[in-house]
mmCIF file of C-alpha atoms in Angstrom:
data_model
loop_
_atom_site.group_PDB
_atom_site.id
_atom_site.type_symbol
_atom_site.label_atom_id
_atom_site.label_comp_id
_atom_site.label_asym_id
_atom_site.label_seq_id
_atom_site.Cartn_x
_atom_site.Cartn_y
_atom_site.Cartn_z
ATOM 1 C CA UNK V 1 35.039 13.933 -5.875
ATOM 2 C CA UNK V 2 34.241 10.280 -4.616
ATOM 3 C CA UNK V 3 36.465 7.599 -6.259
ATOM 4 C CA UNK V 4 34.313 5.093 -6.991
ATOM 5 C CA UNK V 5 36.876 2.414 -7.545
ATOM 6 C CA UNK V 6 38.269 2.691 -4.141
ATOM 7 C CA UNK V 7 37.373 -0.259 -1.331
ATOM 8 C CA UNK V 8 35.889 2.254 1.212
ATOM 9 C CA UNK V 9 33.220 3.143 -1.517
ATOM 10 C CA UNK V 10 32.662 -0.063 -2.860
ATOM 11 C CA UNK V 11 32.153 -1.288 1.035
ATOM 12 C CA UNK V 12 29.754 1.121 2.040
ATOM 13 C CA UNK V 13 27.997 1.057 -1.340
ATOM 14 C CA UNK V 14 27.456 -3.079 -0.764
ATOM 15 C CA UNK V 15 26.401 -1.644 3.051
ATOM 16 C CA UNK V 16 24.142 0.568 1.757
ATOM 17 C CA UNK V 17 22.615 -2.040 -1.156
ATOM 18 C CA UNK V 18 22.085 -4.303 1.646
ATOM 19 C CA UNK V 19 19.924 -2.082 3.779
ATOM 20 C CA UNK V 20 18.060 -1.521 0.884
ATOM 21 C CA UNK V 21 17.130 -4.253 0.129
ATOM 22 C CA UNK V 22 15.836 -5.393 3.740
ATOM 23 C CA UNK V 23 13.925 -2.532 3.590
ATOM 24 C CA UNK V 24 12.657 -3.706 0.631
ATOM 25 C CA UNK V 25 11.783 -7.338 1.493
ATOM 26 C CA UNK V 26 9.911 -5.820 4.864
ATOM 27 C CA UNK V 27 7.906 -3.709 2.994
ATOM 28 C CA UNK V 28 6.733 -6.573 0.298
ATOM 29 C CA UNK V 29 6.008 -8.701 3.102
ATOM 30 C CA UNK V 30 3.887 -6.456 4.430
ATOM 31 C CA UNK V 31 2.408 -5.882 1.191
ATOM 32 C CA UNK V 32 1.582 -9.248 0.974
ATOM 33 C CA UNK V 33 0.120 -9.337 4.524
ATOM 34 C CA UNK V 34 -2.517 -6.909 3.274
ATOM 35 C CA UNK V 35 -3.148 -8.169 -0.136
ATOM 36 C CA UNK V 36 -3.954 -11.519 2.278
ATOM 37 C CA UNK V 37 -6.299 -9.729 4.330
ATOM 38 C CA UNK V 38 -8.093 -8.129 1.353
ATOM 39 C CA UNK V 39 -8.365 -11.172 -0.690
ATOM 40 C CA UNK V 40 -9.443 -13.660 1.799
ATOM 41 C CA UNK V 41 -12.005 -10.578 3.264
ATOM 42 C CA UNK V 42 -13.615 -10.357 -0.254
ATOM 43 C CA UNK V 43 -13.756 -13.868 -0.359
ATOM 44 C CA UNK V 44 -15.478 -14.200 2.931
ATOM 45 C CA UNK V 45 -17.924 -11.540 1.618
ATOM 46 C CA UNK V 46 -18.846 -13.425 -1.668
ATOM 47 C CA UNK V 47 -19.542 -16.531 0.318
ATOM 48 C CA UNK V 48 -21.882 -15.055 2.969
ATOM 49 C CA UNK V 49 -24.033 -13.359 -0.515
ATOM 50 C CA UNK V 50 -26.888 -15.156 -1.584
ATOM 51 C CA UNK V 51 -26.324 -17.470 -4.823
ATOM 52 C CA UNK V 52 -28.488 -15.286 -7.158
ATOM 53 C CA UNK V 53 -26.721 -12.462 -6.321
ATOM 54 C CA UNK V 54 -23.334 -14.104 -7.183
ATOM 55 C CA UNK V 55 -23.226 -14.504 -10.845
ATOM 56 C CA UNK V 56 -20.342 -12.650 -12.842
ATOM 57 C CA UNK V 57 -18.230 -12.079 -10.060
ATOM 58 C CA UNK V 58 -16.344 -15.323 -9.567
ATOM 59 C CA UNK V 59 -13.810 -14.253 -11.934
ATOM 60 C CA UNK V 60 -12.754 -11.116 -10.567
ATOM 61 C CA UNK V 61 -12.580 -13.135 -7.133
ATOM 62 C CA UNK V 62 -10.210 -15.464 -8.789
ATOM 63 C CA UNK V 63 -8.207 -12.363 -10.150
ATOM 64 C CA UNK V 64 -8.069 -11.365 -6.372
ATOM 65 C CA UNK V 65 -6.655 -14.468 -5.203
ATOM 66 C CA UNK V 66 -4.733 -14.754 -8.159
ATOM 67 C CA UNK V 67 -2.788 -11.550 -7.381
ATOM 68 C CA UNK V 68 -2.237 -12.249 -3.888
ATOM 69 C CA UNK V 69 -0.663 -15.784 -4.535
ATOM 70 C CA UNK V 70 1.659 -14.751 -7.368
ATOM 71 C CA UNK V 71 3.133 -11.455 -5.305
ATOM 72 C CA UNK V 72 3.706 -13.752 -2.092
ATOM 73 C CA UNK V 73 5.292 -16.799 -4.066
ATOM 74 C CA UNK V 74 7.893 -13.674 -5.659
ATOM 75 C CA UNK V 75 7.859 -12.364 -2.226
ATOM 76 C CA UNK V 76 8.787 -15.432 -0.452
ATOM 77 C CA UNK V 77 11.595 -16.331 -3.162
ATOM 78 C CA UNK V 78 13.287 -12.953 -3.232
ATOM 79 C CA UNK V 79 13.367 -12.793 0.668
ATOM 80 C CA UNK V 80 15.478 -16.044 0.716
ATOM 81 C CA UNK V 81 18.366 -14.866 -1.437
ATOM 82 C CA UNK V 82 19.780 -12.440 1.305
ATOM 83 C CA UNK V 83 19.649 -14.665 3.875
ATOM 84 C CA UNK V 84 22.156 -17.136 1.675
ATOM 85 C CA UNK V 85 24.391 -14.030 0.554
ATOM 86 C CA UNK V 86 24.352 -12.950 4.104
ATOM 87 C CA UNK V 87 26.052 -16.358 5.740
ATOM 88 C CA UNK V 88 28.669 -16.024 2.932
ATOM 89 C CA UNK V 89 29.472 -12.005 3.091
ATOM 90 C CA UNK V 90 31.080 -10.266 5.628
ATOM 91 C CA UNK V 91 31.413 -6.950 4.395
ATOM 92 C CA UNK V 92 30.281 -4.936 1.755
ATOM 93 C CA UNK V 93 32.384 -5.614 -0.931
ATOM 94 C CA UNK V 94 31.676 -9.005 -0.452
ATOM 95 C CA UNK V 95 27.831 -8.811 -0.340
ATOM 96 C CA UNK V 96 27.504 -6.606 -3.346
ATOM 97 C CA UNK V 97 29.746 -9.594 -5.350
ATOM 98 C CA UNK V 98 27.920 -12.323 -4.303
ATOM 99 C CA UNK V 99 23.840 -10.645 -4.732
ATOM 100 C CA UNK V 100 24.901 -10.171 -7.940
ATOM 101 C CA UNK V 101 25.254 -13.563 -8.822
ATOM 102 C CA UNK V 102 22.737 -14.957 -11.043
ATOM 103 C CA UNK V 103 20.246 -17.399 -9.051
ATOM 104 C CA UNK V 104 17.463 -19.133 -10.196
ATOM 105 C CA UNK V 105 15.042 -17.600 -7.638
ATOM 106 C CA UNK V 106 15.692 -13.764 -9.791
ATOM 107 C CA UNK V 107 14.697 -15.661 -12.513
ATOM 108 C CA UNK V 108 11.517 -16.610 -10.694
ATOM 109 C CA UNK V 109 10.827 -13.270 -9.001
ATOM 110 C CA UNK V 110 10.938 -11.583 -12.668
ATOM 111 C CA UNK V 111 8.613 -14.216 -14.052
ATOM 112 C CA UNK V 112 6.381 -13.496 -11.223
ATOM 113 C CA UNK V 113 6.703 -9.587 -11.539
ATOM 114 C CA UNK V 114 6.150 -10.229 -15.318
ATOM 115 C CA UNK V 115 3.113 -12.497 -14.575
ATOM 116 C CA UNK V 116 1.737 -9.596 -12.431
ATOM 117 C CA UNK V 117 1.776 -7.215 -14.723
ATOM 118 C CA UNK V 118 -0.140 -9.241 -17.412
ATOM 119 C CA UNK V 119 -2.637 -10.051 -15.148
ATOM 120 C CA UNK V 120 -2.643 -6.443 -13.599
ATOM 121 C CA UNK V 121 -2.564 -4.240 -17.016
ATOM 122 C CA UNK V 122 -4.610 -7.197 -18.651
ATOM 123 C CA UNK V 123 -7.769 -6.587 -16.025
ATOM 124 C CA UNK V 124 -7.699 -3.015 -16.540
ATOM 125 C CA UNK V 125 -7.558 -3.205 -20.585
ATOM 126 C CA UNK V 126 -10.660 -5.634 -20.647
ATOM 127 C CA UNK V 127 -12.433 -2.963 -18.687
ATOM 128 C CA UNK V 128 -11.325 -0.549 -20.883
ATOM 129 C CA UNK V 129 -12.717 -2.554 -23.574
ATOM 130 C CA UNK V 130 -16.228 -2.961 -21.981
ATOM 131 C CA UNK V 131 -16.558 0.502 -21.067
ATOM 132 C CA UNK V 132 -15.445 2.101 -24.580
ATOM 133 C CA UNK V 133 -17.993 1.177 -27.236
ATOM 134 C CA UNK V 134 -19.097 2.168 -30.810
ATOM 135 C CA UNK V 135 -16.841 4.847 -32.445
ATOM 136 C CA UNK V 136 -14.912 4.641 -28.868
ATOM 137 C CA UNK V 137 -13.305 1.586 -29.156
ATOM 138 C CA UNK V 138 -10.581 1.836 -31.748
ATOM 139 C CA UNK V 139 -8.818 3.575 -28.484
ATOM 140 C CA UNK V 140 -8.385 0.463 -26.953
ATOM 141 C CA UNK V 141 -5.155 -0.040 -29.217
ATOM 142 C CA UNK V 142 -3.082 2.818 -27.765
ATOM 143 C CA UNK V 143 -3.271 1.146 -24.611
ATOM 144 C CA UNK V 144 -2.732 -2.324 -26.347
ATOM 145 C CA UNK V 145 0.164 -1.283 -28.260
ATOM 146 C CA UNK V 146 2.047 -0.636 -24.652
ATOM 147 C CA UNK V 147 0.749 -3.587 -23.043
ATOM 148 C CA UNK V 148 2.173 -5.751 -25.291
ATOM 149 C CA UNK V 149 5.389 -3.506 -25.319
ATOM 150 C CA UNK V 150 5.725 -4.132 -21.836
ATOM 151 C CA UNK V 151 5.079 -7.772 -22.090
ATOM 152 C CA UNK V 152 8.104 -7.807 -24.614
ATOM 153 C CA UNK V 153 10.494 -5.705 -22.288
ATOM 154 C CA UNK V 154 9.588 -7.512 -19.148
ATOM 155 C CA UNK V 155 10.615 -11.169 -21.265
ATOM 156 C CA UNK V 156 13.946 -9.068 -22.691
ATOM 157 C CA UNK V 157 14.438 -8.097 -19.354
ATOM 158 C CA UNK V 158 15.391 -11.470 -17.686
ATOM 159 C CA UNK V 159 16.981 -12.289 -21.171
ATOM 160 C CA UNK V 160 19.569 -9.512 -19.948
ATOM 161 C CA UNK V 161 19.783 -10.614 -16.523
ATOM 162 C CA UNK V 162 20.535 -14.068 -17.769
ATOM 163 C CA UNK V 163 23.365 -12.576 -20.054
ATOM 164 C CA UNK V 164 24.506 -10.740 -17.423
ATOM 165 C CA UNK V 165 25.428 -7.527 -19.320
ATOM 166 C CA UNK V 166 25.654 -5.095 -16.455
ATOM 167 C CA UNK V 167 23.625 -2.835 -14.338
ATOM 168 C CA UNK V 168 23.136 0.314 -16.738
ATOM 169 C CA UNK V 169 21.694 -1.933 -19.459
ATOM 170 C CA UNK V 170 19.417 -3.484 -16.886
ATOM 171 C CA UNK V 171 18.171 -0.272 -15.289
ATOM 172 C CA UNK V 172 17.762 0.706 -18.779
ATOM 173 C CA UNK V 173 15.840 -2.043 -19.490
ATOM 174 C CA UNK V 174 13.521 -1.776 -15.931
ATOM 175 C CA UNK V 175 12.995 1.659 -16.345
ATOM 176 C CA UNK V 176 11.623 1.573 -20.273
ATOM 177 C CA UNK V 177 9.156 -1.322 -19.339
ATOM 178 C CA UNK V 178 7.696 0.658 -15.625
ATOM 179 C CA UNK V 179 7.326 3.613 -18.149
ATOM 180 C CA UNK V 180 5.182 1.763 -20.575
ATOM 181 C CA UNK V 181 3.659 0.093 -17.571
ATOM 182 C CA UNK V 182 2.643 3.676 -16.563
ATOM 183 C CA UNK V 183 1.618 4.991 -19.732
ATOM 184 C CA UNK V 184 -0.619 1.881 -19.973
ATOM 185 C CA UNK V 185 -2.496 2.595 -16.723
ATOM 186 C CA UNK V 186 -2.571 6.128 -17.689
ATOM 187 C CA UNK V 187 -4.227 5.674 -20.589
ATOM 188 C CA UNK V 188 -6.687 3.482 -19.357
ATOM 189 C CA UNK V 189 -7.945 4.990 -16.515
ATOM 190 C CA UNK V 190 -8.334 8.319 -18.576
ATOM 191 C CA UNK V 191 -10.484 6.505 -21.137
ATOM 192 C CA UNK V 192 -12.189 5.054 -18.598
ATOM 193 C CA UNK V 193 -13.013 8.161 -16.682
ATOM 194 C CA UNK V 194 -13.659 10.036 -19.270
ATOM 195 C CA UNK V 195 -16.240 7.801 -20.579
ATOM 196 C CA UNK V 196 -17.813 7.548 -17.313
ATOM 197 C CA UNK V 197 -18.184 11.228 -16.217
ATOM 198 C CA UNK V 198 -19.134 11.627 -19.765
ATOM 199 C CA UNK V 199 -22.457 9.425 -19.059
ATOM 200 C CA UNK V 200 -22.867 10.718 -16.038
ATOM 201 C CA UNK V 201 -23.025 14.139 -17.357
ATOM 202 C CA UNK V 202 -25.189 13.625 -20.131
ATOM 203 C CA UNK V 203 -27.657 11.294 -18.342
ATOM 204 C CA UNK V 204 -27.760 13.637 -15.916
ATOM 205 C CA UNK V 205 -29.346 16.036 -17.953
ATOM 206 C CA UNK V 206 -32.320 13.982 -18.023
ATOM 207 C CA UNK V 207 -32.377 11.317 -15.243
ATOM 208 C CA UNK V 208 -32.501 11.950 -11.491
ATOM 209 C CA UNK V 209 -29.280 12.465 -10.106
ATOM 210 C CA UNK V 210 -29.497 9.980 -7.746
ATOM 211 C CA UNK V 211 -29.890 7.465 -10.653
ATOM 212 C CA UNK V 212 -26.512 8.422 -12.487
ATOM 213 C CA UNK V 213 -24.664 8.621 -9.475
ATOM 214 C CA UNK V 214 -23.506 5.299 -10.089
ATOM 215 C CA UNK V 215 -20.536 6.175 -13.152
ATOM 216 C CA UNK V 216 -18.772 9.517 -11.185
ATOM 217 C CA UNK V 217 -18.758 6.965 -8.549
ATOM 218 C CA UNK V 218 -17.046 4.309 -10.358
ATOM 219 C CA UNK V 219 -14.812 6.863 -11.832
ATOM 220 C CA UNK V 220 -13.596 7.478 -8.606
ATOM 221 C CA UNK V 221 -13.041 4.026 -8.129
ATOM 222 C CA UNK V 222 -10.631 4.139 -10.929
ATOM 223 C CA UNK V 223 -9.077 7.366 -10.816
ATOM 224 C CA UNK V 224 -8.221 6.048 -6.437
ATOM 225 C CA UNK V 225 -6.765 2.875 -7.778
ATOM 226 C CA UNK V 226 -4.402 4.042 -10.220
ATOM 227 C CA UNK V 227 -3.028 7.350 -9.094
ATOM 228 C CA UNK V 228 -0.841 5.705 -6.687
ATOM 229 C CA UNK V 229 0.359 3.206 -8.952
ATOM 230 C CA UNK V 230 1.148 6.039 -11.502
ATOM 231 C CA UNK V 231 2.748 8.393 -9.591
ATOM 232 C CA UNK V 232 5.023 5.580 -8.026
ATOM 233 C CA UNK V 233 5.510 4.136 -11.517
ATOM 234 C CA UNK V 234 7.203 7.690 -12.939
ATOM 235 C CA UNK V 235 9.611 8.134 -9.823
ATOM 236 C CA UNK V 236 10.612 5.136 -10.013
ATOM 237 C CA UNK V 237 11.298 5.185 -13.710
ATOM 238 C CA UNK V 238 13.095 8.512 -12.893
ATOM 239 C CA UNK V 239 15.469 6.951 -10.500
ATOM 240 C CA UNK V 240 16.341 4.139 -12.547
ATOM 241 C CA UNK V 241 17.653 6.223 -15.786
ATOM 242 C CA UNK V 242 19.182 8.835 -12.763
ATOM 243 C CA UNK V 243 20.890 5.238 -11.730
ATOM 244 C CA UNK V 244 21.832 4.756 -15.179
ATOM 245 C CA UNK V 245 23.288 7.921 -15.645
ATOM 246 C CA UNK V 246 25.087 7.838 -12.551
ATOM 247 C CA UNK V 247 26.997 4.518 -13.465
ATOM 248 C CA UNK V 248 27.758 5.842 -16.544
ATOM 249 C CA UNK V 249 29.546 8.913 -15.199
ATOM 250 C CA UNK V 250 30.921 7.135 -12.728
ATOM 251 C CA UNK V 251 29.595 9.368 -9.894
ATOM 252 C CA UNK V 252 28.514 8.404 -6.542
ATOM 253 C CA UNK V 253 24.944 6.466 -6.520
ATOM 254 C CA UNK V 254 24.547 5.695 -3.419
ATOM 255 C CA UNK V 255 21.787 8.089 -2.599
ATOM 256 C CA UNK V 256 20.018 7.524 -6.137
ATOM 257 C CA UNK V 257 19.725 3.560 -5.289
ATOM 258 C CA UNK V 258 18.458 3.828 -1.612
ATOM 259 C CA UNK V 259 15.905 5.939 -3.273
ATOM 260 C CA UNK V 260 15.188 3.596 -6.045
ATOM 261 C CA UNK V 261 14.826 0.697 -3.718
ATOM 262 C CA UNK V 262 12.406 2.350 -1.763
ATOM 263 C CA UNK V 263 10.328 3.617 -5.312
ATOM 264 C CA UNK V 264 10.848 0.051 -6.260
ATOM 265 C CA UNK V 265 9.307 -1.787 -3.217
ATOM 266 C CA UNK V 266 6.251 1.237 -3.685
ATOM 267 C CA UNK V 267 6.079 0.665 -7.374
ATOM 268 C CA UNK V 268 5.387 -3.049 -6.665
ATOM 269 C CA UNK V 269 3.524 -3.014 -3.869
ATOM 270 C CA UNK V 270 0.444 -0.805 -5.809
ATOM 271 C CA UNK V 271 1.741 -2.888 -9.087
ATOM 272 C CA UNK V 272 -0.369 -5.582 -7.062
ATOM 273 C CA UNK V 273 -2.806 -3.596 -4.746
ATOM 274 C CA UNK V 274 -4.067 -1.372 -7.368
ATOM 275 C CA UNK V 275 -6.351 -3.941 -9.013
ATOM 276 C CA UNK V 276 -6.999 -5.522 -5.438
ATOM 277 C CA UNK V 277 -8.331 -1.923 -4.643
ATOM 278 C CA UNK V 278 -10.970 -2.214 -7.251
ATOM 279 C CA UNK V 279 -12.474 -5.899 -6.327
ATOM 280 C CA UNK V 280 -11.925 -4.811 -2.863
ATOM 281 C CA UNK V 281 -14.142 -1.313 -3.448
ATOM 282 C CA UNK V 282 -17.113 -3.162 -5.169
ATOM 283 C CA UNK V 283 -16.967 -5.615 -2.571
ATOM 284 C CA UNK V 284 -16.948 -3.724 0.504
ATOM 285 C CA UNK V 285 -18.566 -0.488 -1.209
ATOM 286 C CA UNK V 286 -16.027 1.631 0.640
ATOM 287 C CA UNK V 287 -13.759 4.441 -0.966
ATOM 288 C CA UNK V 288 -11.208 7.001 -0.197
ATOM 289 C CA UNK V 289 -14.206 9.707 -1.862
ATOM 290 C CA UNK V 290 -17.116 8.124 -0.655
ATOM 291 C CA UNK V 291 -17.905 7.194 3.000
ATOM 292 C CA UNK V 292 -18.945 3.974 3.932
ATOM 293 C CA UNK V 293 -22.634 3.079 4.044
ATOM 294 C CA UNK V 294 -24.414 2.433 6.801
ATOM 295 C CA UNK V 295 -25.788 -1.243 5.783
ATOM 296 C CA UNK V 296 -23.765 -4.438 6.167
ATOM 297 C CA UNK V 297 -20.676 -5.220 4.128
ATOM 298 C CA UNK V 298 -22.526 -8.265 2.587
ATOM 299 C CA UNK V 299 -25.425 -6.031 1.726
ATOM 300 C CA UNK V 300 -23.323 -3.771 -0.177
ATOM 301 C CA UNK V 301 -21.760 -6.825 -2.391
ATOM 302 C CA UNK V 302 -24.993 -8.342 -2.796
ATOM 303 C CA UNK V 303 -27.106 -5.238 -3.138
ATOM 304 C CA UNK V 304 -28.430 -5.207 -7.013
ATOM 305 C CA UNK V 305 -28.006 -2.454 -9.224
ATOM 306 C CA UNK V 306 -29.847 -0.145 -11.316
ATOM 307 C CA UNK V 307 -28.856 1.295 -14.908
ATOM 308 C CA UNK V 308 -30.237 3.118 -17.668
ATOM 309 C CA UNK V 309 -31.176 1.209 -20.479
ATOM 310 C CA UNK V 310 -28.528 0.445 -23.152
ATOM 311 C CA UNK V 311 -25.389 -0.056 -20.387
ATOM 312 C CA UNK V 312 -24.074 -3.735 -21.234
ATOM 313 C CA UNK V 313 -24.937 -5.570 -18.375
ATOM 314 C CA UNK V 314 -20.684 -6.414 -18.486
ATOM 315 C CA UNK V 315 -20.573 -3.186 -17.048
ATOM 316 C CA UNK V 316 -22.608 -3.508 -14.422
ATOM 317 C CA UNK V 317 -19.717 -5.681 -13.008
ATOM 318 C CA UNK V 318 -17.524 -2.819 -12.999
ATOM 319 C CA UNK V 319 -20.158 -0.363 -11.700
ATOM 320 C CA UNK V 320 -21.164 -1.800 -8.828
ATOM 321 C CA UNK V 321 -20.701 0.215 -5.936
ATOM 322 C CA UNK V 322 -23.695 2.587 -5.168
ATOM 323 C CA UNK V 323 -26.420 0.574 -3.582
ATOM 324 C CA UNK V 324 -27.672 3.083 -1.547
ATOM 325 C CA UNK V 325 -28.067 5.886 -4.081
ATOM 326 C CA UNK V 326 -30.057 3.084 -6.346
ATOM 327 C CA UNK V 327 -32.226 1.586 -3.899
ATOM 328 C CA UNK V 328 -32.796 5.258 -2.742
ATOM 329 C CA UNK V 329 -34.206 5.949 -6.227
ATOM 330 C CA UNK V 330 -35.731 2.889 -6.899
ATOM 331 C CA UNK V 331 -37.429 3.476 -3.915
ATOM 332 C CA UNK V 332 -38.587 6.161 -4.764
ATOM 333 C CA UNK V 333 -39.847 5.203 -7.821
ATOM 334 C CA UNK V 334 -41.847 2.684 -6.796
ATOM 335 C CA UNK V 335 -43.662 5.278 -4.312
ATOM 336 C CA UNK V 336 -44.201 7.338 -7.237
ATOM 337 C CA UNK V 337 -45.481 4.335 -9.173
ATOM 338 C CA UNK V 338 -47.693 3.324 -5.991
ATOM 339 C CA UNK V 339 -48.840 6.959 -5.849
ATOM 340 C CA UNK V 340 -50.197 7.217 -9.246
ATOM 341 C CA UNK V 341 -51.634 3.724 -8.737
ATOM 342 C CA UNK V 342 -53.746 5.399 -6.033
ATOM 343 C CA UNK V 343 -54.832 8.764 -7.788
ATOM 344 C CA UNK V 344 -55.811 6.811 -10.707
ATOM 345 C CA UNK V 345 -57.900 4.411 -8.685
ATOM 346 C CA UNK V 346 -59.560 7.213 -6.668
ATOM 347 C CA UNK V 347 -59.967 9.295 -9.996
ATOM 348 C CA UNK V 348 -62.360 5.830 -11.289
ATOM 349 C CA UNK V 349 -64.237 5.740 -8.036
ATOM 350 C CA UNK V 350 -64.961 9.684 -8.589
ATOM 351 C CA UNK V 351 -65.818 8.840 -12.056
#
């Protein structure tokens, strides 16, 4: 049995929270390294597409950029507290005491997290409201219901930090808000999904295939984005209350919180490159289930789409990854059109 209370512990257990946390801080740098490669790429894209083929996608450029300068200005803040706590600390004991100070840069990193996830969640519920429609969209308030939940626990959540009433509390706290986070997403993207594949297999029924291919496509888009993002979202929530518990028993955590940390710094990470994933897919028209096409990467942003009759054209915005499978069958089309053209006219001069 491990006696918690003893100096040895206490020293490796600051040694051990401060390896965490450099791990941490490398792996949100490099986070933000490639959120600044995707966001800047996308917006190198959207500048080399012609201006008629630009329209409606400004915003979720902005988003983009958005994203990227909110998680590097949290980034940049949290990586400066240990180097202050490191000049005064020279062992454990003495690190652990002085990170948990209060500072006003955790205030700022939890405003940005907190910003991130309004923004984040926020995008994905106004797609969910543009996809669901008619007798569909009453669903939009599960996910709305803990959205706003979250928004509340993620304000509570620096009120507690502020009021500095301990780690189980605040675990408690960080654990209950990433598990509405990731009920939120989950929610979504099954709505979502289902209402695409639903099209698709309906339309299907009566269309080409080639001409539907567009919403399984896009519900791989969304399914890709937010698995990640999910599945790092429950660990993570299951370390935390294992933290929790931990503390409370007064059992050795040293294990549970190096494996938090590194949940933590995943959790984050796709908490910000999950909706970069999307703008970057419809941009680049590349996926994880979908090779890339042969054409240009401005051709596949600028490439116009094709959809059946009664889509809103909102949607489209969303849906706009398979160029080649639509030009293929508009191409097609027109052949047929051009075909009939000719019969007709040959079936006059017969006449």
């Amino acid at each position: 049995m491990v006696n918690v209370s003893s100096p040895e512990f206490r020293d490796s257990l600051g040694m051990v929270v401060a390896r965490t946390i450099y791990s941490n801080f490398v792996v949100t740098i490099f986070t933000s390294g490639i959120q600044c490669f995707m966001a800047f790429y996308c917006v190198t894209i959207f500048l080399e597409t012609p201006k008629e083929a630009r329209k409606g996608r400004i915003p979720y450029i902005v988003i983009g950029c958005m994203i990227f300068v909110v998680y590097t200005l949290g980034a940049c803040t949290d990586v400066s507290i240990p180097f202050d706590v490191l000049l005064k600390a020279s062992n454990g004991i003495e690190f652990t005491n002085e990170y948990s100070m209060p500072d006003w840069r955790d205030y700022f990193s939890l405003g940005c997290l907190t910003l991130l996830l309004i923004i984040g969640d926020g995008v994905m519920l106004y797609r969910c409201y543009l996809i669901l429609s008619g007798n569909w969209r009453w669903l939009i308030g599960l996910p709305l219901i803990t959205y706003l939940g979250t928004i509340a626990l993620s304000i509570y959540h620096s009120v507690i930090l502020f009021q500095d009433k301990g780690p189980a509390l605040f675990n408690a706290m960080e654990g209950t808000r990433v598990a509405l986070s990731v009920i939120t997403n989950i929610l979504i993207t099954s709505f979502i999904a289902f209402r695409l594949i639903n099209a698709h297999r309906h339309l299907s029924e009566s269309l080409n295939s080639q001409r539907v291919a567009v919403y399984k496509t896009a519900a791989h888009i969304v399914i890709e984005s937010a698995l990640p993002l999910a599945i790092a979202g429950i660990l993570y929530a299951a370390l935390l209350y294992a933290d929790m518990s931990a503390r409370i028993r007064r059992v050795d955590v040293r294990g549970i919180f190096a494996a938090g940390g590194a949940m933590a710094a995943l959790y984050y990470a796709f908490l910000a490159i999950s909706p970069q994933m999307i703008i970057f897919r419809v941009t680049t028209g590349r996926s994880w289930m979908k090779p890339a096409s042969s054409s240009s990467d401005s051709d596949a942003f600028s490439r116009s789409l094709a959809f059946t009759r009664g889509v809103p054209a909102e949607q489209s915005l969303y849906l706009s990854n398979v160029g080649d499978d639509s030009d293929a069958a508009r191409d097609g089309s027109s052949n047929e059109r051009s075909d009939s053209d000719q019969g007709s006219a040959k079936g006059g001069e017969k006449v």
